[in-house]
């Protein structure tokens, strides 16, 4: 996915977009206010604050990359939410009042813990991940501001009222999670040029499983702390780490999978069947066009795989087509290459949708019955564009290629796809000129 | 477990009798209250649900499911007998594909280990019942000892039954290599048992329901991981097959070299992660052949110097293709050097002896063996005995003798699926006239002098 590339450019202050700056400025001001307030008012229950702050720091150290390069810190988030929701430590309901811990103290402890946890990352030369930390801090702040004022009330913390507290906490955790998802998808939509509604839906779908585990763990820590005291916090690291290992392995294999398909798609280039860099350029272009058209992340991944492997059928040809430009070969050859490629891919048994996209890429985009899927129409146009332009960034050549595609929108290419393509090509030229 | 021998049956019966004898006398004693039975029922249910959730770290071993957290919660809440009863429900295990003997053994084993954990807890001064704030942190030590006893008894009983039912070496090696991870995950789940007990004080049986959420999320992620891994393997295989379509006679070669490399890796006790990586390397070892022009591969006469150089370059071409795949660090070296010879006369670098990476020494043996036992356009497939003879002859000059012997031992143990006999293809365009992998028919090169 093109997301890696977005992550690789480290955000320098000049290059940082306004949305990100606004978030960092707002969270930064909140943290300054919180620290100032906490310093003036003194820490309530310093031992508890230090324990939670330490676990947050450890959790921030054990950050996790999820699909599409999304960052998460499940252990840190669970501990911070638990601190925001904390009732009593080592005392049962009715035995003593809930100590008054201000929301600003929760924010201070979380921010300090996160910063300490981020230092080793910076020392190792990895990005500090300020945006991710700020986003997570917003979720914690939402929960803290809503819950701290009511934590001491009889209805929440009275004997036998655990289920009321539980329901209130559930609602607040969901709200915090939604806030985090919204900010993350706003920034992501901005970075990638995706639509906000699509980005939000993707974000929620991908973060839901881990979010549920983190939210429930936070509530369990809170209630367990009433009986176990701070030992509960330490004990909880075990199961959370097991969950984290599972997610890390999932993210790892997904990344390796994509890398492998990217690498192996190059066999057509090494074999001299297509021009060097063709598969990768077509896949980048196709994904950008798909995003422009509002495709969801799962469809974009299928599109990326299909675009990377769209020429794999050429391997079955005894000799390379001169220049490998499939836009110039006969319709029958195009169709045969597409069919052969789809056969290869469907042999894997798990990429049937990708195989379908590859199969339908040779169909004319309009007037064909049945209509080819949008992914195939995108690959058809992107492939033709790259065959005409190649790796060139020449403005006239780009304009000529787009013009040629436009002339063929009556039958060959989808007009909507061609418009999105010219949009993407225009943006690329503009960014190169800067 | 496979077939169950008489000795194994006696062992299983002994475990079950031991379980029954610790539980029976307590149950005939003073009756327990309804609260005790209710809690027991909920924990049994929790145990069963957890038992159907394989742990992230070991999908197969029944002893390592998160159900141990239910047993250890029972240790605190109900005592040794309750823990034994909770463990005993694994007889009803929801996982399919369990034989009756396995079910009975699992029930007996979990009951005995639950009881042992309970006795340890009590012996070290743990108080049975709903934990109170005053019990902490002192309860942690008897609980930790109980968790350790639970793991040790479980492992011991499991080890015993594995000794009696399994005879083959390599699986045991694999199990041993993953023991530290298993222990870590088991201690994590054991800690969860204490949390369940503590939550029970505040919210009663609802604690059991709450615990299931993170467990199921972890299971979900692990399921996704397994699915992705399967998809990954299948995709890689399909793409390698696509590369092979260029040459009729080498179809299936990548897959068989991958399998053979895996057999050697397991035989020499390679760690599970490395075994997996070497299988991928075996699968990908010849992708670079695609960079060799078809006319060179199909040439019947001797090759010119340039043509031979093009063939010698194929490991480098392969490396160029797979270099960007992150996980394959050691595998890259295997692909690059799989045509080096122990005596230093191979290509592309001319490495000798230990200079050749271990992965390459493994792949070279599997590669040559598959080439010899497959049909080629210029000869029939050789018999396995002939190919083994040839490998032995090349040991020390072309091949690493250790890998050759390991492969032969693995062949005797696991057997080898020979490629289907390739009939002459109708399409002459997909035939290779010479095989660069065949040690019995070296490539002929025109002497330029």
PDB file of N, CA, C and O in Angstrom, chain B residues 264 268 270 278 337-344 351-366 368 388 390-409:
ATOM      1  N   UNK B 264      15.468 -31.786   5.519  1.00  0.00           N
ATOM      2  CA  UNK B 264      16.855 -31.731   6.036  1.00  0.00           C
ATOM      3  C   UNK B 264      16.901 -30.826   7.267  1.00  0.00           C
ATOM      4  O   UNK B 264      17.503 -31.164   8.289  1.00  0.00           O
ATOM      5  N   UNK B 268      18.241 -31.985  10.989  1.00  0.00           N
ATOM      6  CA  UNK B 268      19.419 -31.485  11.715  1.00  0.00           C
ATOM      7  C   UNK B 268      19.004 -30.609  12.883  1.00  0.00           C
ATOM      8  O   UNK B 268      19.831 -29.948  13.494  1.00  0.00           O
ATOM      9  N   UNK B 270      16.975 -27.898  13.113  1.00  0.00           N
ATOM     10  CA  UNK B 270      16.899 -26.449  12.941  1.00  0.00           C
ATOM     11  C   UNK B 270      15.660 -25.909  13.642  1.00  0.00           C
ATOM     12  O   UNK B 270      14.634 -26.590  13.711  1.00  0.00           O
ATOM     13  N   UNK B 278      13.691 -21.683   5.413  1.00  0.00           N
ATOM     14  CA  UNK B 278      14.448 -22.446   4.408  1.00  0.00           C
ATOM     15  C   UNK B 278      13.489 -23.068   3.405  1.00  0.00           C
ATOM     16  O   UNK B 278      13.819 -23.252   2.237  1.00  0.00           O
ATOM     17  N   UNK B 337      23.580 -18.710  -3.017  1.00  0.00           N
ATOM     18  CA  UNK B 337      24.739 -19.617  -3.051  1.00  0.00           C
ATOM     19  C   UNK B 337      24.362 -21.080  -3.252  1.00  0.00           C
ATOM     20  O   UNK B 337      25.180 -21.961  -2.972  1.00  0.00           O
ATOM     21  N   UNK B 338      23.161 -21.362  -3.766  1.00  0.00           N
ATOM     22  CA  UNK B 338      22.776 -22.770  -3.806  1.00  0.00           C
ATOM     23  C   UNK B 338      23.519 -23.578  -4.867  1.00  0.00           C
ATOM     24  O   UNK B 338      23.370 -24.786  -4.918  1.00  0.00           O
ATOM     25  N   UNK B 339      24.334 -22.941  -5.691  1.00  0.00           N
ATOM     26  CA  UNK B 339      25.146 -23.699  -6.641  1.00  0.00           C
ATOM     27  C   UNK B 339      26.630 -23.670  -6.301  1.00  0.00           C
ATOM     28  O   UNK B 339      27.471 -24.000  -7.132  1.00  0.00           O
ATOM     29  N   UNK B 340      26.949 -23.239  -5.073  1.00  0.00           N
ATOM     30  CA  UNK B 340      28.345 -23.342  -4.648  1.00  0.00           C
ATOM     31  C   UNK B 340      28.628 -24.811  -4.338  1.00  0.00           C
ATOM     32  O   UNK B 340      27.738 -25.573  -3.982  1.00  0.00           O
ATOM     33  N   UNK B 341      29.901 -25.211  -4.507  1.00  0.00           N
ATOM     34  CA  UNK B 341      30.286 -26.581  -4.160  1.00  0.00           C
ATOM     35  C   UNK B 341      31.286 -26.533  -3.011  1.00  0.00           C
ATOM     36  O   UNK B 341      32.056 -25.576  -2.890  1.00  0.00           O
ATOM     37  N   UNK B 342      31.264 -27.610  -2.211  1.00  0.00           N
ATOM     38  CA  UNK B 342      32.133 -27.664  -1.033  1.00  0.00           C
ATOM     39  C   UNK B 342      33.605 -27.494  -1.413  1.00  0.00           C
ATOM     40  O   UNK B 342      34.384 -26.891  -0.691  1.00  0.00           O
ATOM     41  N   UNK B 343      33.993 -28.015  -2.594  1.00  0.00           N
ATOM     42  CA  UNK B 343      35.403 -27.899  -2.990  1.00  0.00           C
ATOM     43  C   UNK B 343      35.733 -26.558  -3.648  1.00  0.00           C
ATOM     44  O   UNK B 343      36.847 -26.338  -4.110  1.00  0.00           O
ATOM     45  N   UNK B 344      34.750 -25.650  -3.704  1.00  0.00           N
ATOM     46  CA  UNK B 344      35.054 -24.302  -4.186  1.00  0.00           C
ATOM     47  C   UNK B 344      34.932 -24.127  -5.686  1.00  0.00           C
ATOM     48  O   UNK B 344      35.295 -23.080  -6.213  1.00  0.00           O
ATOM     49  N   UNK B 351      32.673 -20.062  -3.421  1.00  0.00           N
ATOM     50  CA  UNK B 351      32.905 -20.307  -1.993  1.00  0.00           C
ATOM     51  C   UNK B 351      33.216 -21.780  -1.770  1.00  0.00           C
ATOM     52  O   UNK B 351      32.777 -22.637  -2.531  1.00  0.00           O
ATOM     53  N   UNK B 352      33.965 -22.060  -0.689  1.00  0.00           N
ATOM     54  CA  UNK B 352      34.276 -23.453  -0.355  1.00  0.00           C
ATOM     55  C   UNK B 352      33.942 -23.717   1.107  1.00  0.00           C
ATOM     56  O   UNK B 352      33.971 -22.800   1.927  1.00  0.00           O
ATOM     57  N   UNK B 353      33.644 -24.972   1.425  1.00  0.00           N
ATOM     58  CA  UNK B 353      33.449 -25.417   2.808  1.00  0.00           C
ATOM     59  C   UNK B 353      32.482 -24.561   3.584  1.00  0.00           C
ATOM     60  O   UNK B 353      31.377 -24.268   3.131  1.00  0.00           O
ATOM     61  N   UNK B 354      32.941 -24.114   4.779  1.00  0.00           N
ATOM     62  CA  UNK B 354      32.062 -23.379   5.684  1.00  0.00           C
ATOM     63  C   UNK B 354      31.741 -21.970   5.211  1.00  0.00           C
ATOM     64  O   UNK B 354      30.898 -21.301   5.783  1.00  0.00           O
ATOM     65  N   UNK B 355      32.443 -21.523   4.185  1.00  0.00           N
ATOM     66  CA  UNK B 355      32.107 -20.201   3.627  1.00  0.00           C
ATOM     67  C   UNK B 355      30.697 -20.208   3.058  1.00  0.00           C
ATOM     68  O   UNK B 355      30.029 -19.182   2.988  1.00  0.00           O
ATOM     69  N   UNK B 356      30.256 -21.387   2.604  1.00  0.00           N
ATOM     70  CA  UNK B 356      28.930 -21.489   2.000  1.00  0.00           C
ATOM     71  C   UNK B 356      27.895 -21.452   3.128  1.00  0.00           C
ATOM     72  O   UNK B 356      28.000 -22.219   4.083  1.00  0.00           O
ATOM     73  N   UNK B 357      26.933 -20.563   3.055  1.00  0.00           N
ATOM     74  CA  UNK B 357      25.941 -20.483   4.120  1.00  0.00           C
ATOM     75  C   UNK B 357      25.200 -21.813   4.293  1.00  0.00           C
ATOM     76  O   UNK B 357      25.015 -22.557   3.320  1.00  0.00           O
ATOM     77  N   UNK B 358      24.785 -22.082   5.542  1.00  0.00           N
ATOM     78  CA  UNK B 358      24.128 -23.344   5.857  1.00  0.00           C
ATOM     79  C   UNK B 358      22.906 -23.576   4.965  1.00  0.00           C
ATOM     80  O   UNK B 358      22.683 -24.675   4.448  1.00  0.00           O
ATOM     81  N   UNK B 359      22.104 -22.525   4.766  1.00  0.00           N
ATOM     82  CA  UNK B 359      20.890 -22.675   3.958  1.00  0.00           C
ATOM     83  C   UNK B 359      21.235 -23.163   2.556  1.00  0.00           C
ATOM     84  O   UNK B 359      20.548 -24.008   1.984  1.00  0.00           O
ATOM     85  N   UNK B 360      22.314 -22.628   1.991  1.00  0.00           N
ATOM     86  CA  UNK B 360      22.687 -22.994   0.628  1.00  0.00           C
ATOM     87  C   UNK B 360      23.134 -24.445   0.571  1.00  0.00           C
ATOM     88  O   UNK B 360      22.823 -25.171  -0.373  1.00  0.00           O
ATOM     89  N   UNK B 361      23.842 -24.903   1.625  1.00  0.00           N
ATOM     90  CA  UNK B 361      24.314 -26.285   1.641  1.00  0.00           C
ATOM     91  C   UNK B 361      23.131 -27.249   1.711  1.00  0.00           C
ATOM     92  O   UNK B 361      23.172 -28.343   1.157  1.00  0.00           O
ATOM     93  N   UNK B 362      22.071 -26.835   2.422  1.00  0.00           N
ATOM     94  CA  UNK B 362      20.863 -27.662   2.517  1.00  0.00           C
ATOM     95  C   UNK B 362      20.148 -27.707   1.164  1.00  0.00           C
ATOM     96  O   UNK B 362      19.818 -28.780   0.647  1.00  0.00           O
ATOM     97  N   UNK B 363      19.936 -26.531   0.585  1.00  0.00           N
ATOM     98  CA  UNK B 363      19.150 -26.465  -0.654  1.00  0.00           C
ATOM     99  C   UNK B 363      19.863 -27.216  -1.779  1.00  0.00           C
ATOM    100  O   UNK B 363      19.228 -27.909  -2.573  1.00  0.00           O
ATOM    101  N   UNK B 364      21.206 -27.122  -1.819  1.00  0.00           N
ATOM    102  CA  UNK B 364      21.962 -27.768  -2.898  1.00  0.00           C
ATOM    103  C   UNK B 364      21.661 -29.260  -2.959  1.00  0.00           C
ATOM    104  O   UNK B 364      21.476 -29.830  -4.038  1.00  0.00           O
ATOM    105  N   UNK B 365      21.579 -29.908  -1.781  1.00  0.00           N
ATOM    106  CA  UNK B 365      21.340 -31.358  -1.742  1.00  0.00           C
ATOM    107  C   UNK B 365      19.937 -31.682  -2.262  1.00  0.00           C
ATOM    108  O   UNK B 365      19.752 -32.534  -3.133  1.00  0.00           O
ATOM    109  N   UNK B 366      18.930 -30.971  -1.753  1.00  0.00           N
ATOM    110  CA  UNK B 366      17.551 -31.246  -2.171  1.00  0.00           C
ATOM    111  C   UNK B 366      17.379 -30.952  -3.656  1.00  0.00           C
ATOM    112  O   UNK B 366      16.682 -31.676  -4.377  1.00  0.00           O
ATOM    113  N   UNK B 368      19.700 -31.043  -6.146  1.00  0.00           N
ATOM    114  CA  UNK B 368      20.321 -32.053  -7.003  1.00  0.00           C
ATOM    115  C   UNK B 368      19.515 -33.348  -6.971  1.00  0.00           C
ATOM    116  O   UNK B 368      19.303 -33.990  -8.003  1.00  0.00           O
ATOM    117  N   UNK B 388      20.637 -41.448  -4.491  1.00  0.00           N
ATOM    118  CA  UNK B 388      21.275 -41.416  -3.172  1.00  0.00           C
ATOM    119  C   UNK B 388      22.764 -41.755  -3.316  1.00  0.00           C
ATOM    120  O   UNK B 388      23.628 -41.099  -2.722  1.00  0.00           O
ATOM    121  N   UNK B 390      24.560 -41.263  -5.855  1.00  0.00           N
ATOM    122  CA  UNK B 390      25.211 -40.117  -6.492  1.00  0.00           C
ATOM    123  C   UNK B 390      25.487 -39.008  -5.464  1.00  0.00           C
ATOM    124  O   UNK B 390      26.552 -38.377  -5.476  1.00  0.00           O
ATOM    125  N   UNK B 391      24.517 -38.782  -4.575  1.00  0.00           N
ATOM    126  CA  UNK B 391      24.712 -37.770  -3.525  1.00  0.00           C
ATOM    127  C   UNK B 391      25.900 -38.164  -2.652  1.00  0.00           C
ATOM    128  O   UNK B 391      26.749 -37.338  -2.320  1.00  0.00           O
ATOM    129  N   UNK B 392      25.944 -39.457  -2.266  1.00  0.00           N
ATOM    130  CA  UNK B 392      27.053 -39.920  -1.411  1.00  0.00           C
ATOM    131  C   UNK B 392      28.387 -39.724  -2.123  1.00  0.00           C
ATOM    132  O   UNK B 392      29.384 -39.363  -1.507  1.00  0.00           O
ATOM    133  N   UNK B 393      28.385 -39.978  -3.436  1.00  0.00           N
ATOM    134  CA  UNK B 393      29.621 -39.836  -4.190  1.00  0.00           C
ATOM    135  C   UNK B 393      30.078 -38.367  -4.191  1.00  0.00           C
ATOM    136  O   UNK B 393      31.256 -38.063  -4.143  1.00  0.00           O
ATOM    137  N   UNK B 394      29.082 -37.465  -4.245  1.00  0.00           N
ATOM    138  CA  UNK B 394      29.432 -36.046  -4.303  1.00  0.00           C
ATOM    139  C   UNK B 394      29.690 -35.439  -2.930  1.00  0.00           C
ATOM    140  O   UNK B 394      30.117 -34.288  -2.819  1.00  0.00           O
ATOM    141  N   UNK B 395      29.413 -36.189  -1.844  1.00  0.00           N
ATOM    142  CA  UNK B 395      29.598 -35.652  -0.497  1.00  0.00           C
ATOM    143  C   UNK B 395      31.066 -35.352  -0.270  1.00  0.00           C
ATOM    144  O   UNK B 395      31.920 -36.205  -0.513  1.00  0.00           O
ATOM    145  N   UNK B 396      31.346 -34.141   0.175  1.00  0.00           N
ATOM    146  CA  UNK B 396      32.737 -33.781   0.419  1.00  0.00           C
ATOM    147  C   UNK B 396      33.352 -33.020  -0.741  1.00  0.00           C
ATOM    148  O   UNK B 396      34.226 -32.197  -0.538  1.00  0.00           O
ATOM    149  N   UNK B 397      32.882 -33.294  -1.974  1.00  0.00           N
ATOM    150  CA  UNK B 397      33.403 -32.501  -3.096  1.00  0.00           C
ATOM    151  C   UNK B 397      32.344 -31.479  -3.518  1.00  0.00           C
ATOM    152  O   UNK B 397      32.566 -30.274  -3.477  1.00  0.00           O
ATOM    153  N   UNK B 398      31.134 -31.979  -3.882  1.00  0.00           N
ATOM    154  CA  UNK B 398      30.082 -31.035  -4.252  1.00  0.00           C
ATOM    155  C   UNK B 398      29.194 -30.672  -3.060  1.00  0.00           C
ATOM    156  O   UNK B 398      28.843 -29.520  -2.866  1.00  0.00           O
ATOM    157  N   UNK B 399      28.811 -31.690  -2.261  1.00  0.00           N
ATOM    158  CA  UNK B 399      27.837 -31.456  -1.193  1.00  0.00           C
ATOM    159  C   UNK B 399      28.476 -31.536   0.182  1.00  0.00           C
ATOM    160  O   UNK B 399      29.509 -32.168   0.372  1.00  0.00           O
ATOM    161  N   UNK B 400      27.796 -30.917   1.149  1.00  0.00           N
ATOM    162  CA  UNK B 400      28.178 -31.031   2.541  1.00  0.00           C
ATOM    163  C   UNK B 400      27.754 -32.420   3.040  1.00  0.00           C
ATOM    164  O   UNK B 400      26.580 -32.755   3.013  1.00  0.00           O
ATOM    165  N   UNK B 401      28.734 -33.269   3.461  1.00  0.00           N
ATOM    166  CA  UNK B 401      28.400 -34.639   3.868  1.00  0.00           C
ATOM    167  C   UNK B 401      27.322 -34.681   4.965  1.00  0.00           C
ATOM    168  O   UNK B 401      26.493 -35.588   4.984  1.00  0.00           O
ATOM    169  N   UNK B 402      27.342 -33.700   5.887  1.00  0.00           N
ATOM    170  CA  UNK B 402      26.355 -33.685   6.975  1.00  0.00           C
ATOM    171  C   UNK B 402      24.940 -33.584   6.406  1.00  0.00           C
ATOM    172  O   UNK B 402      24.026 -34.300   6.816  1.00  0.00           O
ATOM    173  N   UNK B 403      24.791 -32.707   5.423  1.00  0.00           N
ATOM    174  CA  UNK B 403      23.460 -32.492   4.841  1.00  0.00           C
ATOM    175  C   UNK B 403      23.032 -33.712   4.033  1.00  0.00           C
ATOM    176  O   UNK B 403      21.873 -34.091   4.033  1.00  0.00           O
ATOM    177  N   UNK B 404      23.984 -34.337   3.352  1.00  0.00           N
ATOM    178  CA  UNK B 404      23.658 -35.526   2.563  1.00  0.00           C
ATOM    179  C   UNK B 404      23.142 -36.619   3.492  1.00  0.00           C
ATOM    180  O   UNK B 404      22.089 -37.215   3.249  1.00  0.00           O
ATOM    181  N   UNK B 405      23.882 -36.868   4.587  1.00  0.00           N
ATOM    182  CA  UNK B 405      23.457 -37.932   5.505  1.00  0.00           C
ATOM    183  C   UNK B 405      22.115 -37.580   6.148  1.00  0.00           C
ATOM    184  O   UNK B 405      21.250 -38.440   6.312  1.00  0.00           O
ATOM    185  N   UNK B 406      21.932 -36.307   6.504  1.00  0.00           N
ATOM    186  CA  UNK B 406      20.663 -35.890   7.107  1.00  0.00           C
ATOM    187  C   UNK B 406      19.512 -36.121   6.129  1.00  0.00           C
ATOM    188  O   UNK B 406      18.438 -36.610   6.502  1.00  0.00           O
ATOM    189  N   UNK B 407      19.767 -35.819   4.861  1.00  0.00           N
ATOM    190  CA  UNK B 407      18.704 -35.982   3.861  1.00  0.00           C
ATOM    191  C   UNK B 407      18.369 -37.462   3.690  1.00  0.00           C
ATOM    192  O   UNK B 407      17.199 -37.842   3.620  1.00  0.00           O
ATOM    193  N   UNK B 408      19.400 -38.298   3.658  1.00  0.00           N
ATOM    194  CA  UNK B 408      19.153 -39.731   3.462  1.00  0.00           C
ATOM    195  C   UNK B 408      18.374 -40.289   4.654  1.00  0.00           C
ATOM    196  O   UNK B 408      17.410 -41.047   4.490  1.00  0.00           O
ATOM    197  N   UNK B 409      18.759 -39.856   5.869  1.00  0.00           N
ATOM    198  CA  UNK B 409      18.021 -40.306   7.056  1.00  0.00           C
ATOM    199  C   UNK B 409      16.570 -39.847   6.988  1.00  0.00           C
ATOM    200  O   UNK B 409      15.637 -40.616   7.278  1.00  0.00           O
TER     201      UNK B 409
END
